[in-house]
Coordinates of C-alpha atoms in Angstrom, one line a residue:
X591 CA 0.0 0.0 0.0
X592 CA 1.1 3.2 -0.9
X593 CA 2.6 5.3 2.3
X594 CA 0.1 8.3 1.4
X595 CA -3.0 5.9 1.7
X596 CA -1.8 4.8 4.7
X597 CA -1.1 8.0 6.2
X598 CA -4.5 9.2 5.2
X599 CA -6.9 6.0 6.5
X600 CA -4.7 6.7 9.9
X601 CA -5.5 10.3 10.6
X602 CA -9.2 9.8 9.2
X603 CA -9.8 7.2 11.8
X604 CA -7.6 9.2 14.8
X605 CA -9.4 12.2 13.8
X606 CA -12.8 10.8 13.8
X607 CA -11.9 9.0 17.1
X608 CA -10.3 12.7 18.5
X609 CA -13.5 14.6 18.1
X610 CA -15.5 12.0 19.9
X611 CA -12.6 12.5 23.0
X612 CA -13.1 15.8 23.0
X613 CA -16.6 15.7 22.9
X614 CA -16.0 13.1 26.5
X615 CA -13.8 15.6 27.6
X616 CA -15.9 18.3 27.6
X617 CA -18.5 16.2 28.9
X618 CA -16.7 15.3 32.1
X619 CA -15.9 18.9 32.6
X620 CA -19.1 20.3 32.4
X621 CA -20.5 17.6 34.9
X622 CA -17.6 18.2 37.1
X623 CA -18.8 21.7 37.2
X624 CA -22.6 21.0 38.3
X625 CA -21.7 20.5 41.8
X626 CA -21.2 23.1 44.6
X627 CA -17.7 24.6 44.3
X628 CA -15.7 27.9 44.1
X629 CA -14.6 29.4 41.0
X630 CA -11.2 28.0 41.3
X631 CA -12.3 25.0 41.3
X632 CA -14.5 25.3 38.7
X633 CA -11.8 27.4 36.4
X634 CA -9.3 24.2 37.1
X635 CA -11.7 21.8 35.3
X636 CA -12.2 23.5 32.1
X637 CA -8.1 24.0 32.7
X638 CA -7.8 20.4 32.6
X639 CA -9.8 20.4 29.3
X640 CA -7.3 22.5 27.5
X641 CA -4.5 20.7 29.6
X642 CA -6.0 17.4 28.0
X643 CA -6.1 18.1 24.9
X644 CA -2.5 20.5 24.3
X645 CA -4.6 23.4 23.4
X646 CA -3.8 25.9 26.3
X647 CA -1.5 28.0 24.8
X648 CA -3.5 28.8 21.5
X649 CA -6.7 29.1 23.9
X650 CA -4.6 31.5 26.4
X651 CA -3.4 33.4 22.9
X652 CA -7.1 34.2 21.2
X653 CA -9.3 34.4 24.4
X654 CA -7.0 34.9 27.9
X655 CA -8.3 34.1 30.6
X656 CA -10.2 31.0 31.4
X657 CA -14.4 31.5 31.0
X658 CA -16.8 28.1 30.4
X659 CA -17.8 29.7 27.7
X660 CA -15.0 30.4 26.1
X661 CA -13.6 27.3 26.6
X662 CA -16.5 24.9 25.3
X663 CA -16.6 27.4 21.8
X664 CA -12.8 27.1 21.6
X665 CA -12.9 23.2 21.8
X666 CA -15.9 22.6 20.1
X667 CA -16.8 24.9 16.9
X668 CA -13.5 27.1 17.1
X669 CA -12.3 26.5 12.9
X670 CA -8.6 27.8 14.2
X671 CA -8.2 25.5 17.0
X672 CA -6.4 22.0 15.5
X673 CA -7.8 20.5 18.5
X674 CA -11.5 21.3 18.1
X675 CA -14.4 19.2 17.1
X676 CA -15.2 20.8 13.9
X677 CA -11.7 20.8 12.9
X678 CA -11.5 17.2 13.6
X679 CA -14.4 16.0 11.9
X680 CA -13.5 18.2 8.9
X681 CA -10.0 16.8 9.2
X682 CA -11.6 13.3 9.4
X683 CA -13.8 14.1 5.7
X684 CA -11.4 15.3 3.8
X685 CA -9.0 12.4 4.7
X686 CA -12.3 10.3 3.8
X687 CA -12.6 12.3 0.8
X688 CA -9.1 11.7 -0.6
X689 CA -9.9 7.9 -0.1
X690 CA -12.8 7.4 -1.8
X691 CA -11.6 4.3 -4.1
X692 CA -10.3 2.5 -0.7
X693 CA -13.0 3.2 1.7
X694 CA -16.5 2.1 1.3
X695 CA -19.1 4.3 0.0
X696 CA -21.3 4.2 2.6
X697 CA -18.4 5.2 5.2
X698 CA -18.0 8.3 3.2
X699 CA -21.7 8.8 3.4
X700 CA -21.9 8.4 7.2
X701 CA -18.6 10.8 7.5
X702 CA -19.9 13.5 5.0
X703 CA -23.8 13.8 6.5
X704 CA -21.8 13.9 9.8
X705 CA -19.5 16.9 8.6
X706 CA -22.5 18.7 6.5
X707 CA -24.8 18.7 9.6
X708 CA -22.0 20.2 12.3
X709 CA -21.2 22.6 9.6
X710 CA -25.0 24.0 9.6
X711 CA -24.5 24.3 13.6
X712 CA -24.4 27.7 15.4
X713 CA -23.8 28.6 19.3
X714 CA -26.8 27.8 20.1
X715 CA -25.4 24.1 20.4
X716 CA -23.4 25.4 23.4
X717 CA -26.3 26.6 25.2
X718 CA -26.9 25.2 28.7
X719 CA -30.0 23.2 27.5
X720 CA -28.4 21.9 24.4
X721 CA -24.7 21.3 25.3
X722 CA -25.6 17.7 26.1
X723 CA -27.4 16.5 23.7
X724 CA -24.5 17.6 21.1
X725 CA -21.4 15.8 22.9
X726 CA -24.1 12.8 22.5
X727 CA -24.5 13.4 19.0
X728 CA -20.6 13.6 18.1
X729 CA -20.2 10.7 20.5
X730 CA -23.1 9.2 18.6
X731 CA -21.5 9.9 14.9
X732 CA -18.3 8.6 15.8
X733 CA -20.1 5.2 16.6
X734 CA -21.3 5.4 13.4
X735 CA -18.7 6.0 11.3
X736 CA -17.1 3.1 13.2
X737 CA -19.7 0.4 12.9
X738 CA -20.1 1.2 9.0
X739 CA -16.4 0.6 8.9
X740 CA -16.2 -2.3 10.7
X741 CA -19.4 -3.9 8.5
X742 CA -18.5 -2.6 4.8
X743 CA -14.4 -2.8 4.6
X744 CA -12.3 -5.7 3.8
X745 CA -10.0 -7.2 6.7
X746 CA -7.1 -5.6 4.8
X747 CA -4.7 -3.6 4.7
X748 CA -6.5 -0.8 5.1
X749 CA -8.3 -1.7 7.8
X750 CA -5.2 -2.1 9.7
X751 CA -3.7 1.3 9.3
X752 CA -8.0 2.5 10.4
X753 CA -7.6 0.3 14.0
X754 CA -4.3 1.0 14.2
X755 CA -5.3 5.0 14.3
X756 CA -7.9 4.5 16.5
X757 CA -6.3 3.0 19.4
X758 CA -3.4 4.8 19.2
X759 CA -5.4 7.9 19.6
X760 CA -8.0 6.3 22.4
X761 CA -5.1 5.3 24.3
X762 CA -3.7 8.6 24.0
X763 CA -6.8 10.1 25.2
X764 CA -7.8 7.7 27.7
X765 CA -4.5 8.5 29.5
X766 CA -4.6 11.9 29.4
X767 CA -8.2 12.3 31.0
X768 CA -7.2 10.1 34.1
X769 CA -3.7 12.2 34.4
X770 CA -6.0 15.1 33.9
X771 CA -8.3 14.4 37.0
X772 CA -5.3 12.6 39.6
X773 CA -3.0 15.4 38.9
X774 CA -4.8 18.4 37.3
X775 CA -7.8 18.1 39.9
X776 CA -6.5 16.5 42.6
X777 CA -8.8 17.7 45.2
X778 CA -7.9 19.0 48.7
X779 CA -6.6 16.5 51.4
X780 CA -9.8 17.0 53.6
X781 CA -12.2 16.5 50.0
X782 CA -10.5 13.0 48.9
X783 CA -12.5 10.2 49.4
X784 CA -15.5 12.8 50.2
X785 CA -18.6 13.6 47.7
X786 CA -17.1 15.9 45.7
X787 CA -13.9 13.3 45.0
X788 CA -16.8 10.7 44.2
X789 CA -18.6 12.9 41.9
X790 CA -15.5 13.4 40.0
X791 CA -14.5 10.3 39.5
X792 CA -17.8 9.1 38.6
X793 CA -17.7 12.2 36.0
X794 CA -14.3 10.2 34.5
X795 CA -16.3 7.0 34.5
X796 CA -18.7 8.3 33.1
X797 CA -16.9 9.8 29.6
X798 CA -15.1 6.9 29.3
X799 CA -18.4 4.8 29.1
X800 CA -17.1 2.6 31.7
X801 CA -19.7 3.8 34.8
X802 CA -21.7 0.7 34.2
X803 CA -18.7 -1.6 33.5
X804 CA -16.7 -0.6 37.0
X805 CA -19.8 -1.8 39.0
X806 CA -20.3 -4.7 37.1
X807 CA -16.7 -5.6 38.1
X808 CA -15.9 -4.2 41.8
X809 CA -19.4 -3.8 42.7
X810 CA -18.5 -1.7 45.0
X811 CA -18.4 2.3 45.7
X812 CA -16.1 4.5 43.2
X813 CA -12.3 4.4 44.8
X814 CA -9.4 6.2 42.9
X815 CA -7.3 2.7 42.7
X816 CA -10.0 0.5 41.1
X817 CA -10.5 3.4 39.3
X818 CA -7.2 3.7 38.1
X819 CA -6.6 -0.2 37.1
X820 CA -10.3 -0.2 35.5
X821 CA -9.1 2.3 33.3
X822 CA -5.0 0.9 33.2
X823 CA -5.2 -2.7 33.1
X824 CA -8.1 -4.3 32.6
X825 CA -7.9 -5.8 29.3
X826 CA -11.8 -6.8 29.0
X827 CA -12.9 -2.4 29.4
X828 CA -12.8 -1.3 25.9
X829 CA -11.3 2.2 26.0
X830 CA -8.3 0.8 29.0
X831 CA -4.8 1.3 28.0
X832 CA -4.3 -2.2 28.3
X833 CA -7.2 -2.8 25.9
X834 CA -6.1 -0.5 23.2
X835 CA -2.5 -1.7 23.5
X836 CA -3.7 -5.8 23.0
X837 CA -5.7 -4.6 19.9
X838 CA -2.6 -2.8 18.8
X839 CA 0.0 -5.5 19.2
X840 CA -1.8 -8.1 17.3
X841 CA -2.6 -5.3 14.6
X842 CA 1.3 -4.6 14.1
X843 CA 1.9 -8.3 14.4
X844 CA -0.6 -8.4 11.5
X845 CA 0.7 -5.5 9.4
X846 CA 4.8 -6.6 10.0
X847 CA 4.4 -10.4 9.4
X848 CA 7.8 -12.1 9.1
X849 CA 9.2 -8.3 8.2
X850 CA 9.9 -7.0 12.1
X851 CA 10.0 -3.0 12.1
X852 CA 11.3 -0.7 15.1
X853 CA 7.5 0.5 16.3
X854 CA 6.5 -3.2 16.6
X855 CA 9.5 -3.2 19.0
X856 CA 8.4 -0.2 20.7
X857 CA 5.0 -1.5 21.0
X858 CA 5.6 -4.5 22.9
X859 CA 7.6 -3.0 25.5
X860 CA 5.1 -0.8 26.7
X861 CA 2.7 -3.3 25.6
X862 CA 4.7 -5.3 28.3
X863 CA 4.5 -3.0 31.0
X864 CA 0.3 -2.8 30.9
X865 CA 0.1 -6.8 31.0
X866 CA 2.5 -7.6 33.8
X867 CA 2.9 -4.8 36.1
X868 CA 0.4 -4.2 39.4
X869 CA -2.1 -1.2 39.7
X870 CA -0.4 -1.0 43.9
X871 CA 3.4 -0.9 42.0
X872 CA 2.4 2.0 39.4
X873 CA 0.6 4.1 42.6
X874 CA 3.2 3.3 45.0
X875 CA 6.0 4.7 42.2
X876 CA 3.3 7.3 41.3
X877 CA 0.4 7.4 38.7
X878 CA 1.3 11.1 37.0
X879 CA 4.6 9.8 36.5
X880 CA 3.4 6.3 35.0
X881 CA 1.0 8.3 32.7
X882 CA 3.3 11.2 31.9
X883 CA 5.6 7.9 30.3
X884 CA 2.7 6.2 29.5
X885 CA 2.0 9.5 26.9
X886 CA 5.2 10.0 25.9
X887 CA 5.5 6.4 24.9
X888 CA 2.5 6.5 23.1
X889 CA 3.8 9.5 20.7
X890 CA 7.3 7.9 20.0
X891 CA 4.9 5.0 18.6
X892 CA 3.3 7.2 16.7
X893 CA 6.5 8.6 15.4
X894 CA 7.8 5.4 14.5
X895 CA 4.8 4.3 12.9
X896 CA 5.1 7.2 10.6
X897 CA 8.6 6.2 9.7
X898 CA 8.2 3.0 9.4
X899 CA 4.9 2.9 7.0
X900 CA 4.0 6.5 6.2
X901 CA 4.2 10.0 5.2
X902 CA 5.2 11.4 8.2
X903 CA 3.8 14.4 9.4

């Protein structure tokens, strides 16, 4: 396969998968933000959106200081910010576009109607009594888009380079959004363990789709450490690292066949690290740090995968 294809059914899939994070992001935030707190509090969560998603500096350049509403426009319908919504799912369609004789046509469909109805959006999406009912619909599209490709394309090639863009990028994310509320919003001594640290961390649960799934498993009320190796190590919870990096491993496997290259490599050993290490050994050693490696492991994949198979970016 040619390396531009390649590089193009990758980003389409990471940023189809990236405007559904954001929309989870924002999501958590904005339920973090329902309960009873002062405004530094409540200016710290939509921090930890922009935090999340490497967008502070171009937010603190076009808008200053930090404002809900400022915040939710810039990460949602801004068309400057690379990190937004609309600039992901445009992103995700022109990619699409550029591919129509390898993708299906009905994934271009469900991409395109997707793109054409967020581009007839206005504010008004943002409003209190609307906000929710639009990160559902991006979260809802993103489903879509998914579950066409998954029933149209050919176990190929192609569909290789699609998975192997989507878990790269839901790892990615899935990391950063429990960094964001362990360090970022790590409440006060005398709140942890309290309503407000349970709210919180049922907020995280909650955009990772995983509220259901934790109580099925611990049955139990919401702690940070089960939390924590839900979202780390479980290998059965769809969006956990662990998850995303088994799907991953068998997809290089896959792709590299009896020709080894350097990201497989790469992969494995991190890959290593989520199968056989404890979620007591990565708190005791501390869970900022594991992530902050976890992250930075993640992108010098990402690097690698573009040498290895692509045109990088």
């Amino acid at each position: 396969m040619l390396g531009r294809v390649a590089d193009q059914l990758y980003w389409m899939m990471r940023y189809s998968e990236r405007a559904e994070n954001v929309a989870r992001i924002l999501d958590v935030a904005d339920r973090m933000t329902l309960t009873p707190q002062d405004e530094k509090t409540q200016a710290s969560a939509w921090h930890s959106v922009l935090e999340v998603a490497g967008a502070h500096a171009g937010y603190a350049e076009k808008h200053g200081d930090i404002a809900r509403a400022d915040v939710l426009h810039y990460m949602a319908l801004d068309q400057d910010n690379p990190a937004s919504i609309f600039v992901s799912i445009r992103a995700a369609r022109e990619n699409a576009r550029a591919l129509r004789g390898t993708i299906t046509t009905e994934m271009f469909e469900s991409i395109n109607s997707t793109w054409l109805e967020l581009r007839a959006m206005d504010e008004q999406v943002l409003s209190s009594a609307r906000r929710r009912v639009f990160f559902d619909w991006v979260k809802e599209r993103a489903h879509l888009f998914r579950g066409v490709a998954e029933g149209t394309m050919l176990r190929d090639e192609a569909m290789m380079f699609m998975e192997i863009g989507l878990d790269i990028e839901r790892a990615d994310n899935t990391a950063r959004l429990l960094d964001s509320k362990y360090h970022i919003l790590l409440p006060k001594a005398e709140d942890v363990g309290g309503a407000l640290d349970y709210y919180q961390w049922g907020a995280l649960l909650r955009s990772l789709s995983a509220f259901r799934a934790y109580h099925k498993v611990y049955r139990d009320r919401i702690a940070a450490l089960r939390v924590a190796e839900l979202v780390i190590l479980n290998p059965h919870m769809p969006r956990s690292l662990r998850s995303c990096y088994d799907r991953l491993t068998e997809t290089l496997d896959d792709l590299c066949g009896d020709h080894p290259h350097e990201c497989q490599r790469l992969c494995g050993r991190l890959h290593a690290q989520l199968r056989y290490k404890r979620i007591e050994e990565i708190m005791s050693s501390g869970l900022h740090e594991f992530l902050t490696e976890f992250i930075e492991g993640n992108a010098e994949i990402t690097e690698q995968i573009g040498h290895d198979f692509m045109m990088v970016r």
